[in-house]
Amino acid sequence: MIFADVIIDISVKSLDRPFQYIVPEEMEFDVDIGSVVKIPFGMGNRTMTGYVVGLSGEAKFDISKTKSILEIIKQGVVVESHLLSLAYWIKENYGSTMNDAIKSVMPVKREIKEQIKRVIYPAVSMDKMREKRDEFEKKHNKARVRLLDEFLKLDKKAYNAGLDYSYATKKLSLTASVIEGLRKLDIITVDAIQQYRNPIGNIDERPEVRPVLNREQKHTVDSILNDYIRDVRGTYLIHGITGSGKTEVYMNIVEKVICLGKQAIVLIPEISLTFQMVNRFYKRFGNRISVMHSRLSAGERFDQYTRAKNGEIDVMIGPRSALFTPFQNLGLIVIDEEHDSSYQSEMPPKYHAREVAIQRAKMVGASVVLGSATPSVDSYYKAMQGEYRLFELNERAGNAVYPSVYIEDLREELKAKNYSIFSRRLDELMRDRLEKKEQIMLFLNRRGFAGFVSCRQCGEVLGCPHCSVALKPHSVNGRVSYLMCHYCGYKIQMPDKCPSCGSLYISSFGIGTQQVEQMVKKRFPQADVLRMDADTTTGKNAHENILKEYSKGGADILIGTQMIVKGHDFANVTLVGILAADLSLNSGDYRAAEKTFQLTTQACGRAGRADKPGEVVIQTYQPEHYSIVYAAKNDYKNFYEQEIVTRQMLQYPPISNILGVLVLSENERNADNLAQILADKMKLYQDVTVLGPAPAALSKVKDVYRRMIYGKCADYGILCSIKNSFEEFMHETESFRDCRLNFEFNLI
């Protein structure tokens, strides 16, 4: 007798444990770890869905009281056992129910109908076919004659390739009974072939011009592959400046790993990068690659996971979700633009793809390659500590040179009575590029409005004196009434004038991409303009269509958010304008300087990618800030050295770790009381600094009150213990049944 451990498909803490069921004898050959099953649960005739997480021959309870599985729900792809182990690791390290963790790694959540193509093949020679055709004509079997005539029109090669079944029924008006009758006479055969939905759009079919690796690229490839061939599996960080040819390095490593019979996952941060990356990989590896992202249909996702599980592809490319591709022989995980915030899950469990990738690689004996022109401070710190192996690419590939970069002080523009969003230098350079028929990119690092208050005259940003972050404005009756820190709860009234210089030019700061587009069209009416942000890319192929149009010269100016500055390569772009670097610099996040440096450097890297020299204009109210100064110089190391000192002083990651606990309840008093109780419990742990409780950045959503508590500690294990103790407290306490908790690690 076989017993199955089943996790119930419901995200309730009290049910977040496996329940044992008997596997009926007739299901023993069909059940597997990862199978989705229907089971009886609780009193009466209630049935639930669950996931099989374990199989054994030993009963844990009285067999007479153990219920049986009712049904195995047919799933096209069964989760691999190591992915379930990975789900458990995610649950333990990031805080969530096991069910939520399983859903993060589940490749297919419901059965998808397979696409089947039926083909009619001749079972006799053409001479025999002609003989049979004449016999049917004498008997006035017109339908049979139509089909055989269609075969006899073909040349020998096409004859043996067969006819499409749907063509025969629709175009030739044949019934299924006619085709079946000919099959029974052994004149034809009918075969069913599974058809995979193709998620890859129009591919550039021109042959690949394979570049020769420069010295730094070759050293990086050879070093990583030498380790791999010697069965040394590690994590590698490639710090390569923009345009240094990191993708070519990835492809050379992937190529060798595939030759060794392994498979590779290549993660990219944005769907908008998929088209360009797939084009390059397709030229090298052909149809042995596939893509996975949220814009695919359920059927397309189903087919790609099926192909991956069946070993029909070697490389899966896509954003975060592609990490859970069910490869049988995974040998390599590449994470391009590893610093990008999109690798952090925003929904529970709030895992980071980089850490989960490293854990999955350890489980299956794979290597991890991280790449970025602006590595995350966390990754670079680990490289400096020897946890990752670091490689540097300091030369731009080909003949490209780094662009000239100008920092424009918007305070000076105000003094010169320039109230436009375009500095005088940017305006002049834009007119020059339009005359030369060269392209321009204008970057604004968000589509909405920024949440901070600043003075336009002196550049002062109102910040928290305790947490080194910008205070967030809060409105009452449509006007900003007070400012608050969402780390510690510090709060002040909105001032009437700047506390630094006394200017009246103080207000909440923000502008959106749509407004920028309107201003550009008004100022440069002769220019063709495209906008690329979350509003203009809602369609399935919207990213690809905008980028294609821009790359072929269909627009002079591309305005966009972060998605336009990540990894794109446009040869005719010679000017990049960064309209307001302060938007990210004052985001209220301890990583604000890091994000500003990364976004600014990435944006600078879009200019001058080919033979034409490029120029970049950075507009800011804080031109002296080290993140902007070093970004303009493309100087990561000096930025890192200054940033890590700040992190050490304030005990922020990677020097320390932060556990965020979000308390949610429809009862405001219960939310406040529980948050205070948990904060007091957290204070009992030694070496833990507690911030809060305070209202979350969104203090109320859909009538649910939200309160935050943060705990800082160098020991990640202690924070996990706190998380576990809070989960146990919630399980045992009746008075807060209407409350729930969400956990996040090193994420603010």
XYZ file of C-alpha atoms in Angstrom, residues 377 590-594 626 638-648:
18
model
C 25.889 46.314 -3.691
C 17.799 52.873 1.790
C 18.901 51.727 -1.679
C 18.004 55.098 -3.250
C 21.602 56.070 -4.050
C 22.326 52.611 -5.444
C 28.103 60.907 -5.244
C 34.341 54.566 -6.114
C 30.553 54.596 -5.875
C 30.611 51.216 -4.121
C 33.292 52.298 -1.647
C 31.297 55.366 -0.614
C 27.963 53.520 -0.515
C 29.257 50.614 1.568
C 30.506 53.061 4.208
C 26.956 54.448 4.507
C 25.566 50.915 4.818
C 28.099 50.110 7.548
